[in-house]
Amino acid sequence: MATLFTKIINGEIPGEIVYQNEHVVAIKDIQPMAPVHVLIVTRAEIPGLSELPDAGDHTHILNAAKKIGEQLGLTSGYRLVINNGVDAGQTVPHLHAHLLGGAKLGGFGEEGVEH
Ligand code: 5GP
């Protein structure tokens, strides 16, 4: 059974794709926590960071984040977050990183934009 993100990638349910390559697809988050909030999703249905295979090239999310940051003009910075497992509040079991930016962000561990 396809995950929510795979269904978006396949166009079965709507989603706004802002970047894609052979390894990852980046989708605008439906409930943004910053002016820019993009989910960088692996095309492979890896449930989470804990299930990432030991072998292989795992730089795809980082490389995509750099490109998306440039593409979206986030010259003053952005944050990359991966929630892994229950304690981190992961809700979609398909490996993804949150790219947050477009405003001055709160400190580490705080949510969203600084007030
Ligand atoms: P997690 O909590 O697993 O780290 O992140 C899951 C993210 O997926 C959340 O930020 C949530 O807002 C987002 N999300 C949940 N359902 C949808 C959806 O149907 N479309 C999009 N674009 N994002 C979604």
mmCIF file of N, CA and C and ligand atoms in Angstrom:
data_model
loop_
_atom_site.group_PDB
_atom_site.id
_atom_site.type_symbol
_atom_site.label_atom_id
_atom_site.label_comp_id
_atom_site.label_asym_id
_atom_site.label_seq_id
_atom_site.Cartn_x
_atom_site.Cartn_y
_atom_site.Cartn_z
ATOM 1 N N MET A 1 0.857 -1.205 0.000
ATOM 2 C CA MET A 1 0.000 0.000 0.000
ATOM 3 C C MET A 1 0.892 1.253 0.000
ATOM 4 N N ALA A 2 0.623 2.110 -0.937
ATOM 5 C CA ALA A 2 1.450 3.313 -1.087
ATOM 6 C C ALA A 2 1.261 4.252 0.103
ATOM 7 N N THR A 3 2.323 4.934 0.470
ATOM 8 C CA THR A 3 2.216 5.919 1.547
ATOM 9 C C THR A 3 1.541 7.192 1.011
ATOM 10 N N LEU A 4 1.143 8.050 1.943
ATOM 11 C CA LEU A 4 0.550 9.344 1.580
ATOM 12 C C LEU A 4 1.465 10.103 0.611
ATOM 13 N N PHE A 5 2.761 10.123 0.919
ATOM 14 C CA PHE A 5 3.681 10.893 0.077
ATOM 15 C C PHE A 5 3.857 10.252 -1.297
ATOM 16 N N THR A 6 3.867 8.931 -1.350
ATOM 17 C CA THR A 6 3.961 8.272 -2.662
ATOM 18 C C THR A 6 2.727 8.604 -3.495
ATOM 19 N N LYS A 7 1.565 8.660 -2.861
ATOM 20 C CA LYS A 7 0.342 9.014 -3.603
ATOM 21 C C LYS A 7 0.435 10.434 -4.159
ATOM 22 N N ILE A 8 1.031 11.348 -3.384
ATOM 23 C CA ILE A 8 1.221 12.718 -3.895
ATOM 24 C C ILE A 8 2.214 12.703 -5.055
ATOM 25 N N ILE A 9 3.320 11.973 -4.873
ATOM 26 C CA ILE A 9 4.348 11.896 -5.928
ATOM 27 C C ILE A 9 3.738 11.339 -7.214
ATOM 28 N N ASN A 10 2.849 10.358 -7.079
ATOM 29 C CA ASN A 10 2.235 9.720 -8.260
ATOM 30 C C ASN A 10 1.037 10.492 -8.803
ATOM 31 N N GLY A 11 0.692 11.602 -8.149
ATOM 32 C CA GLY A 11 -0.430 12.407 -8.627
ATOM 33 C C GLY A 11 -1.796 11.843 -8.286
ATOM 34 N N GLU A 12 -1.840 10.852 -7.372
ATOM 35 C CA GLU A 12 -3.136 10.259 -6.993
ATOM 36 C C GLU A 12 -3.899 11.171 -6.040
ATOM 37 N N ILE A 13 -3.155 11.945 -5.238
ATOM 38 C CA ILE A 13 -3.789 12.987 -4.424
ATOM 39 C C ILE A 13 -3.006 14.280 -4.646
ATOM 40 N N PRO A 14 -3.686 15.431 -4.492
ATOM 41 C CA PRO A 14 -3.038 16.692 -4.848
ATOM 42 C C PRO A 14 -1.865 17.041 -3.943
ATOM 43 N N GLY A 15 -0.921 17.748 -4.506
ATOM 44 C CA GLY A 15 0.227 18.223 -3.751
ATOM 45 C C GLY A 15 1.006 19.165 -4.640
ATOM 46 N N GLU A 16 1.658 20.162 -4.003
ATOM 47 C CA GLU A 16 2.392 21.147 -4.797
ATOM 48 C C GLU A 16 3.870 20.794 -4.784
ATOM 49 N N ILE A 17 4.337 20.262 -5.900
ATOM 50 C CA ILE A 17 5.736 19.846 -6.011
ATOM 51 C C ILE A 17 6.587 21.043 -6.427
ATOM 52 N N VAL A 18 7.662 21.309 -5.658
ATOM 53 C CA VAL A 18 8.507 22.469 -5.964
ATOM 54 C C VAL A 18 9.865 22.063 -6.541
ATOM 55 N N TYR A 19 10.212 20.783 -6.399
ATOM 56 C CA TYR A 19 11.510 20.309 -6.905
ATOM 57 C C TYR A 19 11.451 18.793 -6.961
ATOM 58 N N GLN A 20 12.115 18.219 -7.950
ATOM 59 C CA GLN A 20 12.239 16.752 -7.954
ATOM 60 C C GLN A 20 13.454 16.339 -8.760
ATOM 61 N N ASN A 21 14.017 15.203 -8.391
ATOM 62 C CA ASN A 21 15.050 14.566 -9.205
ATOM 63 C C ASN A 21 14.833 13.058 -9.076
ATOM 64 N N GLU A 22 15.781 12.259 -9.505
ATOM 65 C CA GLU A 22 15.544 10.804 -9.522
ATOM 66 C C GLU A 22 15.470 10.195 -8.124
ATOM 67 N N HIS A 23 15.935 10.918 -7.111
ATOM 68 C CA HIS A 23 15.990 10.355 -5.756
ATOM 69 C C HIS A 23 14.936 10.912 -4.800
ATOM 70 N N VAL A 24 14.599 12.186 -4.955
ATOM 71 C CA VAL A 24 13.697 12.844 -3.997
ATOM 72 C C VAL A 24 12.675 13.713 -4.722
ATOM 73 N N VAL A 25 11.567 13.976 -4.012
ATOM 74 C CA VAL A 25 10.550 14.922 -4.493
ATOM 75 C C VAL A 25 10.262 15.868 -3.339
ATOM 76 N N ALA A 26 10.180 17.166 -3.627
ATOM 77 C CA ALA A 26 9.914 18.163 -2.586
ATOM 78 C C ALA A 26 8.525 18.747 -2.791
ATOM 79 N N ILE A 27 7.746 18.710 -1.694
ATOM 80 C CA ILE A 27 6.327 19.093 -1.734
ATOM 81 C C ILE A 27 6.105 20.178 -0.692
ATOM 82 N N LYS A 28 5.279 21.171 -1.007
ATOM 83 C CA LYS A 28 4.908 22.167 0.009
ATOM 84 C C LYS A 28 4.103 21.503 1.105
ATOM 85 N N ASP A 29 4.436 21.768 2.360
ATOM 86 C CA ASP A 29 3.690 21.198 3.482
ATOM 87 C C ASP A 29 2.279 21.804 3.517
ATOM 88 N N ILE A 30 1.304 20.949 3.794
ATOM 89 C CA ILE A 30 -0.095 21.388 3.797
ATOM 90 C C ILE A 30 -0.399 22.291 4.995
ATOM 91 N N GLN A 31 0.400 22.176 6.059
ATOM 92 C CA GLN A 31 0.224 23.022 7.255
ATOM 93 C C GLN A 31 1.542 23.708 7.570
ATOM 94 N N PRO A 32 1.893 24.733 6.782
ATOM 95 C CA PRO A 32 3.229 25.324 6.922
ATOM 96 C C PRO A 32 3.473 25.960 8.280
ATOM 97 N N MET A 33 4.681 25.730 8.804
ATOM 98 C CA MET A 33 5.081 26.306 10.093
ATOM 99 C C MET A 33 6.055 27.455 9.912
ATOM 100 N N ALA A 34 6.278 27.836 8.678
ATOM 101 C CA ALA A 34 7.128 28.977 8.339
ATOM 102 C C ALA A 34 6.703 29.431 6.945
ATOM 103 N N PRO A 35 7.076 30.647 6.528
ATOM 104 C CA PRO A 35 6.682 31.103 5.186
ATOM 105 C C PRO A 35 7.075 30.123 4.085
ATOM 106 N N VAL A 36 8.232 29.509 4.235
ATOM 107 C CA VAL A 36 8.611 28.407 3.341
ATOM 108 C C VAL A 36 8.672 27.141 4.182
ATOM 109 N N HIS A 37 7.892 26.123 3.815
ATOM 110 C CA HIS A 37 7.912 24.838 4.515
ATOM 111 C C HIS A 37 7.720 23.750 3.461
ATOM 112 N N VAL A 38 8.828 23.134 3.128
ATOM 113 C CA VAL A 38 8.853 22.135 2.059
ATOM 114 C C VAL A 38 9.268 20.802 2.663
ATOM 115 N N LEU A 39 8.624 19.730 2.213
ATOM 116 C CA LEU A 39 8.977 18.380 2.642
ATOM 117 C C LEU A 39 9.806 17.733 1.544
ATOM 118 N N ILE A 40 11.030 17.349 1.873
ATOM 119 C CA ILE A 40 11.885 16.666 0.905
ATOM 120 C C ILE A 40 11.738 15.173 1.181
ATOM 121 N N VAL A 41 11.077 14.476 0.255
ATOM 122 C CA VAL A 41 10.650 13.086 0.449
ATOM 123 C C VAL A 41 11.489 12.176 -0.447
ATOM 124 N N THR A 42 11.976 11.077 0.107
ATOM 125 C CA THR A 42 12.703 10.117 -0.722
ATOM 126 C C THR A 42 11.707 9.376 -1.620
ATOM 127 N N ARG A 43 12.074 9.165 -2.867
ATOM 128 C CA ARG A 43 11.191 8.365 -3.745
ATOM 129 C C ARG A 43 11.059 6.945 -3.187
ATOM 130 N N ALA A 44 12.140 6.422 -2.627
ATOM 131 C CA ALA A 44 12.096 5.098 -2.002
ATOM 132 C C ALA A 44 11.231 5.186 -0.748
ATOM 133 N N GLU A 45 10.403 4.187 -0.546
ATOM 134 C CA GLU A 45 9.506 4.198 0.624
ATOM 135 C C GLU A 45 10.229 3.667 1.861
ATOM 136 N N ILE A 46 11.187 4.458 2.338
ATOM 137 C CA ILE A 46 11.894 4.132 3.575
ATOM 138 C C ILE A 46 11.046 4.710 4.708
ATOM 139 N N PRO A 47 10.634 3.896 5.701
ATOM 140 C CA PRO A 47 9.699 4.407 6.720
ATOM 141 C C PRO A 47 10.231 5.583 7.529
ATOM 142 N N GLY A 48 11.516 5.564 7.816
ATOM 143 C CA GLY A 48 12.079 6.651 8.622
ATOM 144 C C GLY A 48 13.590 6.548 8.627
ATOM 145 N N LEU A 49 14.228 7.487 9.319
ATOM 146 C CA LEU A 49 15.695 7.501 9.349
ATOM 147 C C LEU A 49 16.245 6.219 9.972
ATOM 148 N N SER A 50 15.507 5.646 10.911
ATOM 149 C CA SER A 50 15.966 4.395 11.546
ATOM 150 C C SER A 50 16.094 3.256 10.552
ATOM 151 N N GLU A 51 15.326 3.319 9.495
ATOM 152 C CA GLU A 51 15.326 2.226 8.507
ATOM 153 C C GLU A 51 16.243 2.512 7.322
ATOM 154 N N LEU A 52 16.966 3.624 7.371
ATOM 155 C CA LEU A 52 17.886 3.942 6.272
ATOM 156 C C LEU A 52 18.952 2.852 6.190
ATOM 157 N N PRO A 53 19.150 2.248 5.011
ATOM 158 C CA PRO A 53 20.182 1.208 4.919
ATOM 159 C C PRO A 53 21.563 1.773 5.242
ATOM 160 N N ASP A 54 22.415 0.930 5.817
ATOM 161 C CA ASP A 54 23.758 1.392 6.155
ATOM 162 C C ASP A 54 24.572 1.700 4.901
ATOM 163 N N ALA A 55 24.366 0.872 3.870
ATOM 164 C CA ALA A 55 25.146 1.055 2.644
ATOM 165 C C ALA A 55 24.431 2.005 1.696
ATOM 166 N N GLY A 56 25.199 2.660 0.860
ATOM 167 C CA GLY A 56 24.590 3.506 -0.170
ATOM 168 C C GLY A 56 24.899 4.971 0.034
ATOM 169 N N ASP A 57 24.482 5.747 -0.952
ATOM 170 C CA ASP A 57 24.703 7.193 -0.928
ATOM 171 C C ASP A 57 23.496 7.853 -0.280
ATOM 172 N N HIS A 58 23.704 8.510 0.850
ATOM 173 C CA HIS A 58 22.578 9.099 1.582
ATOM 174 C C HIS A 58 22.632 10.629 1.603
ATOM 175 N N THR A 59 23.232 11.170 0.568
ATOM 176 C CA THR A 59 23.368 12.626 0.526
ATOM 177 C C THR A 59 22.243 13.284 -0.269
ATOM 178 N N HIS A 60 21.281 12.485 -0.753
ATOM 179 C CA HIS A 60 20.270 13.036 -1.667
ATOM 180 C C HIS A 60 19.433 14.144 -1.022
ATOM 181 N N ILE A 61 19.007 13.951 0.204
ATOM 182 C CA ILE A 61 18.173 14.968 0.850
ATOM 183 C C ILE A 61 18.982 16.251 1.048
ATOM 184 N N LEU A 62 20.239 16.099 1.447
ATOM 185 C CA LEU A 62 21.074 17.284 1.672
ATOM 186 C C LEU A 62 21.322 18.041 0.371
ATOM 187 N N ASN A 63 21.631 17.296 -0.684
ATOM 188 C CA ASN A 63 21.876 17.949 -1.980
ATOM 189 C C ASN A 63 20.622 18.658 -2.473
ATOM 190 N N ALA A 64 19.466 18.012 -2.282
ATOM 191 C CA ALA A 64 18.203 18.615 -2.716
ATOM 192 C C ALA A 64 17.923 19.873 -1.893
ATOM 193 N N ALA A 65 18.180 19.819 -0.590
ATOM 194 C CA ALA A 65 17.930 20.984 0.271
ATOM 195 C C ALA A 65 18.744 22.184 -0.211
ATOM 196 N N LYS A 66 19.983 21.942 -0.533
ATOM 197 C CA LYS A 66 20.842 23.027 -1.025
ATOM 198 C C LYS A 66 20.248 23.635 -2.302
ATOM 199 N N LYS A 67 19.824 22.772 -3.217
ATOM 200 C CA LYS A 67 19.268 23.263 -4.489
ATOM 201 C C LYS A 67 17.955 24.018 -4.271
ATOM 202 N N ILE A 68 17.114 23.495 -3.391
ATOM 203 C CA ILE A 68 15.821 24.157 -3.130
ATOM 204 C C ILE A 68 16.065 25.505 -2.453
ATOM 205 N N GLY A 69 17.010 25.550 -1.535
ATOM 206 C CA GLY A 69 17.352 26.821 -0.887
ATOM 207 C C GLY A 69 17.751 27.866 -1.915
ATOM 208 N N GLU A 70 18.550 27.439 -2.897
ATOM 209 C CA GLU A 70 18.964 28.362 -3.970
ATOM 210 C C GLU A 70 17.771 28.729 -4.845
ATOM 211 N N GLN A 71 17.002 27.715 -5.216
ATOM 212 C CA GLN A 71 15.856 27.915 -6.123
ATOM 213 C C GLN A 71 14.841 28.888 -5.525
ATOM 214 N N LEU A 72 14.626 28.782 -4.226
ATOM 215 C CA LEU A 72 13.621 29.623 -3.568
ATOM 216 C C LEU A 72 14.203 30.931 -3.031
ATOM 217 N N GLY A 73 15.482 31.149 -3.280
ATOM 218 C CA GLY A 73 16.106 32.414 -2.896
ATOM 219 C C GLY A 73 16.256 32.600 -1.403
ATOM 220 N N LEU A 74 16.500 31.511 -0.698
ATOM 221 C CA LEU A 74 16.618 31.591 0.765
ATOM 222 C C LEU A 74 18.061 31.951 1.144
ATOM 223 N N THR A 75 18.473 33.140 0.704
ATOM 224 C CA THR A 75 19.882 33.519 0.844
ATOM 225 C C THR A 75 20.276 33.779 2.285
ATOM 226 N N SER A 76 19.289 34.107 3.149
ATOM 227 C CA SER A 76 19.651 34.399 4.541
ATOM 228 C C SER A 76 19.508 33.171 5.432
ATOM 229 N N GLY A 77 19.208 32.015 4.836
ATOM 230 C CA GLY A 77 19.263 30.780 5.608
ATOM 231 C C GLY A 77 17.962 30.002 5.649
ATOM 232 N N TYR A 78 18.058 28.808 6.157
ATOM 233 C CA TYR A 78 16.909 27.915 6.307
ATOM 234 C C TYR A 78 17.321 26.793 7.252
ATOM 235 N N ARG A 79 16.349 26.019 7.672
ATOM 236 C CA ARG A 79 16.594 24.921 8.615
ATOM 237 C C ARG A 79 16.093 23.620 8.005
ATOM 238 N N LEU A 80 16.815 22.527 8.274
ATOM 239 C CA LEU A 80 16.430 21.203 7.806
ATOM 240 C C LEU A 80 16.202 20.327 9.033
ATOM 241 N N VAL A 81 15.021 19.697 9.116
ATOM 242 C CA VAL A 81 14.645 18.896 10.291
ATOM 243 C C VAL A 81 14.117 17.547 9.831
ATOM 244 N N ILE A 82 14.554 16.479 10.478
ATOM 245 C CA ILE A 82 13.963 15.158 10.241
ATOM 246 C C ILE A 82 13.393 14.656 11.558
ATOM 247 N N ASN A 83 12.093 14.440 11.604
ATOM 248 C CA ASN A 83 11.475 13.807 12.769
ATOM 249 C C ASN A 83 11.578 12.295 12.572
ATOM 250 N N ASN A 84 12.173 11.622 13.534
ATOM 251 C CA ASN A 84 12.330 10.174 13.424
ATOM 252 C C ASN A 84 11.661 9.496 14.613
ATOM 253 N N GLY A 85 10.541 8.815 14.327
ATOM 254 C CA GLY A 85 9.889 8.029 15.365
ATOM 255 C C GLY A 85 8.941 8.819 16.249
ATOM 256 N N VAL A 86 8.341 8.099 17.166
ATOM 257 C CA VAL A 86 7.257 8.622 18.000
ATOM 258 C C VAL A 86 7.714 9.804 18.852
ATOM 259 N N ASP A 87 8.875 9.680 19.498
ATOM 260 C CA ASP A 87 9.310 10.750 20.397
ATOM 261 C C ASP A 87 9.524 12.066 19.656
ATOM 262 N N ALA A 88 9.871 11.973 18.383
ATOM 263 C CA ALA A 88 10.107 13.193 17.594
ATOM 264 C C ALA A 88 8.825 13.719 16.969
ATOM 265 N N GLY A 89 7.740 12.951 17.096
ATOM 266 C CA GLY A 89 6.466 13.383 16.529
ATOM 267 C C GLY A 89 6.308 13.078 15.059
ATOM 268 N N GLN A 90 7.055 12.083 14.551
ATOM 269 C CA GLN A 90 6.878 11.704 13.141
ATOM 270 C C GLN A 90 5.468 11.170 12.929
ATOM 271 N N THR A 91 4.772 11.736 11.946
ATOM 272 C CA THR A 91 3.386 11.321 11.692
ATOM 273 C C THR A 91 3.222 10.576 10.372
ATOM 274 N N VAL A 92 4.122 10.812 9.425
ATOM 275 C CA VAL A 92 4.028 10.108 8.134
ATOM 276 C C VAL A 92 5.234 9.170 8.023
ATOM 277 N N PRO A 93 4.992 7.849 7.991
ATOM 278 C CA PRO A 93 6.093 6.889 7.996
ATOM 279 C C PRO A 93 6.723 6.698 6.615
ATOM 280 N N HIS A 94 7.294 7.758 6.115
ATOM 281 C CA HIS A 94 7.987 7.758 4.814
ATOM 282 C C HIS A 94 9.044 8.849 4.940
ATOM 283 N N LEU A 95 10.310 8.447 4.845
ATOM 284 C CA LEU A 95 11.419 9.358 5.164
ATOM 285 C C LEU A 95 11.296 10.701 4.439
ATOM 286 N N HIS A 96 11.380 11.771 5.224
ATOM 287 C CA HIS A 96 11.299 13.118 4.662
ATOM 288 C C HIS A 96 11.984 14.097 5.607
ATOM 289 N N ALA A 97 12.486 15.166 5.035
ATOM 290 C CA ALA A 97 13.044 16.261 5.823
ATOM 291 C C ALA A 97 12.190 17.496 5.609
ATOM 292 N N HIS A 98 12.032 18.274 6.677
ATOM 293 C CA HIS A 98 11.324 19.552 6.598
ATOM 294 C C HIS A 98 12.359 20.642 6.307
ATOM 295 N N LEU A 99 12.138 21.407 5.240
ATOM 296 C CA LEU A 99 12.974 22.575 4.978
ATOM 297 C C LEU A 99 12.143 23.799 5.329
ATOM 298 N N LEU A 100 12.627 24.554 6.323
ATOM 299 C CA LEU A 100 11.884 25.701 6.859
ATOM 300 C C LEU A 100 12.689 26.969 6.646
ATOM 301 N N GLY A 101 12.020 28.025 6.184
ATOM 302 C CA GLY A 101 12.730 29.277 5.982
ATOM 303 C C GLY A 101 11.777 30.378 5.574
ATOM 304 N N GLY A 102 12.361 31.460 5.065
ATOM 305 C CA GLY A 102 11.554 32.596 4.612
ATOM 306 C C GLY A 102 11.297 33.617 5.698
ATOM 307 N N ALA A 103 11.835 33.391 6.895
ATOM 308 C CA ALA A 103 11.699 34.319 8.013
ATOM 309 C C ALA A 103 12.722 33.900 9.064
ATOM 310 N N LYS A 104 12.945 34.784 10.041
ATOM 311 C CA LYS A 104 13.853 34.432 11.137
ATOM 312 C C LYS A 104 13.154 33.380 11.985
ATOM 313 N N LEU A 105 13.788 32.234 12.136
ATOM 314 C CA LEU A 105 13.169 31.111 12.843
ATOM 315 C C LEU A 105 13.467 31.192 14.337
ATOM 316 N N GLY A 106 12.620 30.549 15.135
ATOM 317 C CA GLY A 106 12.846 30.471 16.569
ATOM 318 C C GLY A 106 14.073 29.620 16.867
ATOM 319 N N GLY A 107 14.443 29.570 18.128
ATOM 320 C CA GLY A 107 15.604 28.794 18.533
ATOM 321 C C GLY A 107 15.368 27.307 18.396
ATOM 322 N N PHE A 108 16.431 26.531 18.524
ATOM 323 C CA PHE A 108 16.345 25.084 18.366
ATOM 324 C C PHE A 108 15.310 24.514 19.337
ATOM 325 N N GLY A 109 14.418 23.672 18.809
ATOM 326 C CA GLY A 109 13.404 23.038 19.647
ATOM 327 C C GLY A 109 12.120 23.832 19.746
ATOM 328 N N GLU A 110 12.167 25.118 19.380
ATOM 329 C CA GLU A 110 10.923 25.887 19.358
ATOM 330 C C GLU A 110 10.253 25.661 18.016
ATOM 331 N N GLU A 111 8.970 25.959 17.948
ATOM 332 C CA GLU A 111 8.234 25.743 16.720
ATOM 333 C C GLU A 111 8.159 27.032 15.927
ATOM 334 N N GLY A 112 8.337 26.910 14.627
ATOM 335 C CA GLY A 112 7.976 27.972 13.703
ATOM 336 C C GLY A 112 8.829 29.223 13.772
ATOM 337 N N VAL A 113 8.180 30.331 13.540
ATOM 338 C CA VAL A 113 8.852 31.602 13.322
ATOM 339 C C VAL A 113 8.966 32.364 14.638
ATOM 340 N N GLU A 114 10.075 33.075 14.807
ATOM 341 C CA GLU A 114 10.289 33.879 16.018
ATOM 342 C C GLU A 114 9.247 35.012 16.096
ATOM 343 N N HIS A 115 8.730 35.260 17.297
ATOM 344 C CA HIS A 115 7.713 36.301 17.467
ATOM 345 C C HIS A 115 8.328 37.601 17.940
HETATM 346 P P1 5GP B 1 6.189 14.532 10.269
HETATM 347 O O1 5GP B 1 5.280 14.929 11.400
HETATM 348 O O2 5GP B 1 5.993 13.088 9.877
HETATM 349 O O3 5GP B 1 7.632 14.893 10.481
HETATM 350 O O4 5GP B 1 5.749 15.434 9.042
HETATM 351 C C1 5GP B 1 4.643 15.158 8.250
HETATM 352 C C2 5GP B 1 4.253 16.446 7.572
HETATM 353 O O5 5GP B 1 3.354 16.114 6.517
HETATM 354 C C3 5GP B 1 3.505 17.426 8.474
HETATM 355 O O6 5GP B 1 4.236 18.653 8.554
HETATM 356 C C4 5GP B 1 2.151 17.604 7.797
HETATM 357 O O7 5GP B 1 1.681 18.944 7.831
HETATM 358 C C5 5GP B 1 2.427 17.158 6.381
HETATM 359 N N1 5GP B 1 1.266 16.597 5.706
HETATM 360 C C6 5GP B 1 0.344 15.729 6.219
HETATM 361 N N2 5GP B 1 -0.580 15.411 5.308
HETATM 362 C C7 5GP B 1 -0.232 16.096 4.165
HETATM 363 C C8 5GP B 1 -0.810 16.172 2.860
HETATM 364 O O8 5GP B 1 -1.824 15.549 2.539
HETATM 365 N N3 5GP B 1 -0.175 16.976 1.963
HETATM 366 C C9 5GP B 1 0.964 17.687 2.269
HETATM 367 N N4 5GP B 1 1.487 18.437 1.312
HETATM 368 N N5 5GP B 1 1.532 17.618 3.498
HETATM 369 C C10 5GP B 1 0.947 16.844 4.427
#
